[in-house]
Coordinates of C-alpha atoms and ligand atoms in Angstrom, one line a residue:
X1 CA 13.5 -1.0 -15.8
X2 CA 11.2 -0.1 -18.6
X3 CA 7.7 -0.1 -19.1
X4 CA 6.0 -1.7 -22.5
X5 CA 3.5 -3.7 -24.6
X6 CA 3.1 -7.3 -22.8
X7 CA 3.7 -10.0 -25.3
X8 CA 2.6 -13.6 -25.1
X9 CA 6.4 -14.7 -24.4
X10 CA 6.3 -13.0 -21.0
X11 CA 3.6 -15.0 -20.1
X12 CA 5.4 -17.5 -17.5
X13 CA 7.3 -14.5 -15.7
X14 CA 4.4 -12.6 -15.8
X15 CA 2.3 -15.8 -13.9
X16 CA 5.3 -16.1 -11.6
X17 CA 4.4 -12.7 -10.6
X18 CA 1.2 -13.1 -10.0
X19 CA 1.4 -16.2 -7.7
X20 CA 3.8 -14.1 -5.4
X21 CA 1.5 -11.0 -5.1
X22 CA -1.2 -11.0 -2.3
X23 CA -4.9 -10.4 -3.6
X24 CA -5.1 -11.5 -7.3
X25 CA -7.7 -14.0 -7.8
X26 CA -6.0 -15.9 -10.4
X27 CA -8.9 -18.7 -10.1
X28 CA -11.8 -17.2 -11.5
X29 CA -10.9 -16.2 -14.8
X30 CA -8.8 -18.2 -17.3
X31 CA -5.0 -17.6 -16.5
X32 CA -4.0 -20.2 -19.3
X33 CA -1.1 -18.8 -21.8
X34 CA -4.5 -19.5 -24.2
X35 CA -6.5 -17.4 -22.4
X36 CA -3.9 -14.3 -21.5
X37 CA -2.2 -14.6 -24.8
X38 CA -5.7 -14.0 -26.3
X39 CA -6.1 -10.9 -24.5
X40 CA -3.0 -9.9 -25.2
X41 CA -4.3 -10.3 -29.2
X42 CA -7.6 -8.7 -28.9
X43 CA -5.7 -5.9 -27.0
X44 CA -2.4 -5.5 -27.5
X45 CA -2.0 -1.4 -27.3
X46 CA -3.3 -2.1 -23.5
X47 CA -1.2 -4.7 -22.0
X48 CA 2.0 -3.3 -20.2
X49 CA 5.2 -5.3 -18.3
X50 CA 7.1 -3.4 -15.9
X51 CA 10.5 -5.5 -16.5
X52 CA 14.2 -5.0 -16.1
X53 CA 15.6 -7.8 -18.8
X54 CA 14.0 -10.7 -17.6
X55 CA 13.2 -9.7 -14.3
X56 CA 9.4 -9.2 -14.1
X57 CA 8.5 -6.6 -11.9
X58 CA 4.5 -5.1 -12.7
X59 CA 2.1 -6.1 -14.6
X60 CA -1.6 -4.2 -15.8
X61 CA -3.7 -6.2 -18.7
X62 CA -6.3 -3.5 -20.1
X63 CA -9.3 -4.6 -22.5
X64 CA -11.9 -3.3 -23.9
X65 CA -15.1 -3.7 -25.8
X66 CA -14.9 -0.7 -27.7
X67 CA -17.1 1.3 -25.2
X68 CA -15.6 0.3 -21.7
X69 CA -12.2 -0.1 -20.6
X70 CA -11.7 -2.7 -18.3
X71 CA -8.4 -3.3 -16.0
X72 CA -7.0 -6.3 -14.8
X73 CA -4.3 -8.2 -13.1
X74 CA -2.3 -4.6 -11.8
X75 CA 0.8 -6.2 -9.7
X76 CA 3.7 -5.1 -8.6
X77 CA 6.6 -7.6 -7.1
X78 CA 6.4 -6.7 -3.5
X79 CA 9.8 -5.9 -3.2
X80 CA 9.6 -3.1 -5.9
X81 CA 6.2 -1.6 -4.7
X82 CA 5.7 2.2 -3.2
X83 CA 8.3 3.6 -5.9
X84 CA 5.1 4.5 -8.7
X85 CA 5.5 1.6 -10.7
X86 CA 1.8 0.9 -10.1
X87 CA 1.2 4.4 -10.8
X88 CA 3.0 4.4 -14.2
X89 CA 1.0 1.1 -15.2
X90 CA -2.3 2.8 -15.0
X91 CA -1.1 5.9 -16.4
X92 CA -0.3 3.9 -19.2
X93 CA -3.7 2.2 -19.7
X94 CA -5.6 5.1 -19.1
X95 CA -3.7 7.3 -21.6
X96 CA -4.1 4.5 -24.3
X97 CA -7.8 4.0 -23.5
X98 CA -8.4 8.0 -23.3
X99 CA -6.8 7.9 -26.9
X100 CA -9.0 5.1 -28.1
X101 CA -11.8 7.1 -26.8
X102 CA -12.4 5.2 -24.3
X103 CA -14.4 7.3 -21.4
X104 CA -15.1 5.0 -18.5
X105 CA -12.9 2.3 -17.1
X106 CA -13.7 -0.4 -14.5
X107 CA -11.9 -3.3 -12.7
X108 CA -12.4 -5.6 -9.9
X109 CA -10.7 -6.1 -6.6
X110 CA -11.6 -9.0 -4.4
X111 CA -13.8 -8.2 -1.5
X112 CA -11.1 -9.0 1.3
X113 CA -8.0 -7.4 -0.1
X114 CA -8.0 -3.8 2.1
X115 CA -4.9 -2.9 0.4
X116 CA -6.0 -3.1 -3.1
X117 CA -9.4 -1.3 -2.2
X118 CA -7.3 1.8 -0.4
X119 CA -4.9 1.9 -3.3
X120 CA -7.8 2.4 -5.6
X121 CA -9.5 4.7 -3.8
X122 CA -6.2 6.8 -2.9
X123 CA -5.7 7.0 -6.8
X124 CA -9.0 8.6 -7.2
X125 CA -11.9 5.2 -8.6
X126 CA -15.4 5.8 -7.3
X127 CA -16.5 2.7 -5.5
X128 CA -19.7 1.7 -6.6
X129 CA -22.6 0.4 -4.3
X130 CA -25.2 0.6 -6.9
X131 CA -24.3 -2.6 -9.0
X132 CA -24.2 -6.2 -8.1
X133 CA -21.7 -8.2 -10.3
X134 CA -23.3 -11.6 -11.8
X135 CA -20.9 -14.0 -14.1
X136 CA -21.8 -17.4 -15.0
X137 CA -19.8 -20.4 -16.5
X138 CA -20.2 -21.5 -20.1
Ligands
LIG201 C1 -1.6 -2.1 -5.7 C2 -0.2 -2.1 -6.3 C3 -0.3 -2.5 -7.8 C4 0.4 -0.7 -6.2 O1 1.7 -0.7 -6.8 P1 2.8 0.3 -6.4 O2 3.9 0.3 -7.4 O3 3.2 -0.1 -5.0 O4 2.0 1.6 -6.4 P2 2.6 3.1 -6.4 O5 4.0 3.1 -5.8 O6 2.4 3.7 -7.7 O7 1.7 3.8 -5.3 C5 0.8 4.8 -5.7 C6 0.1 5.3 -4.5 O8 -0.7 4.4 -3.8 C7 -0.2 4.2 -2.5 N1 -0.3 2.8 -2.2 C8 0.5 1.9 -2.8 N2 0.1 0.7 -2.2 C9 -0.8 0.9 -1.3 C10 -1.6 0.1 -0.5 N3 -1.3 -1.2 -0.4 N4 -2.5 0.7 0.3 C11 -2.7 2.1 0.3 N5 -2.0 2.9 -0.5 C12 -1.1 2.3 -1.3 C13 1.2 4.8 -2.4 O9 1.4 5.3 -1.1 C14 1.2 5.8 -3.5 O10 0.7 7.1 -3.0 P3 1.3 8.4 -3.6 O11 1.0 8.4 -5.0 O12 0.6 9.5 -2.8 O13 2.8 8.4 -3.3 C15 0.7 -3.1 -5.5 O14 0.7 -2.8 -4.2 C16 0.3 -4.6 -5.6 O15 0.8 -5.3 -6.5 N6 -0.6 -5.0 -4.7 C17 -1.0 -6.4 -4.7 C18 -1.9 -6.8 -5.9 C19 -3.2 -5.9 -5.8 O16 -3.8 -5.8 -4.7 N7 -3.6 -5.3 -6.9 C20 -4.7 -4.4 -7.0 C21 -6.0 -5.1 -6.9 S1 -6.6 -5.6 -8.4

């Protein structure tokens, strides 16, 4: 297994992925191959597989607008989690961000999913319960 840059061409396994973990919220963002292969554009030092050949095992999709990192879509196949996989994906983002000067990072995890929050908060991200998130649809 190695880890590296996501490219656009991994997009279907990567989406495959995604459908079998528990607790993305692939709904309220746009998972299109436009839409991911765009982020993967405007950020491609950020974007890391975890794959062995074609088998796609993690995924972590960092952005950022130049001031704030931002993390998204961190998944591991659930037969391949517990061995630092997940680990190694944010070490990768973080290290690239930290290098980009980067100095704050954020992500979102979906209010239900327990396990997400305790992985989080085992590796060490401040919860905060001083901001209220507000999006809107253009
Ligand atoms: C969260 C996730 C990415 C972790 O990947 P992973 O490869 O299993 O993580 P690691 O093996 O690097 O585990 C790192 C640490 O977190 C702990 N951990 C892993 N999953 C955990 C969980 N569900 N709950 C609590 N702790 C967890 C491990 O025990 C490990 O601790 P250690 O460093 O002391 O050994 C993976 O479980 C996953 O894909 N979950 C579903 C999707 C999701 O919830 N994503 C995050 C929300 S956006």
């Amino acid at each position: 297994m190695e880890i590296r840059k996501m490219i656009p061409d991994d997009y279907e396994r990567a989406y495959d992925l995604w459908t079998r973990v528990p607790g993305m919220n692939l709904a309220s963002l746009d998972n299109s191959y436009a839409g991911i292969a765009r982020m993967i554009q405007r950020n491609p030092e950020t974007c890391f597989v975890a794959a062995d050949h074609d088998r796609m095992i993690g995924t972590i999709l960092g952005g950022t607008d130049g001031r704030k990192g931002f993390i998204y879509h961190t998944a591991v196949d659930p037969k391949e989690q517990g061995q630092g996989i997940g680990t190694a994906l944010i070490d990768r983002v973080c290290a690239q961000f930290k290098r980009d000067e980067i100095t704050k990072i954020g992500l979102f995890v979906v209010i239900n999913n327990e396990e997400g929050k305790q992985f989080w908060r085992q590796k060490g991200w401040n919860f905060r319960d001083d901001i209220v998130y507000l999006d809107r649809d253009l």
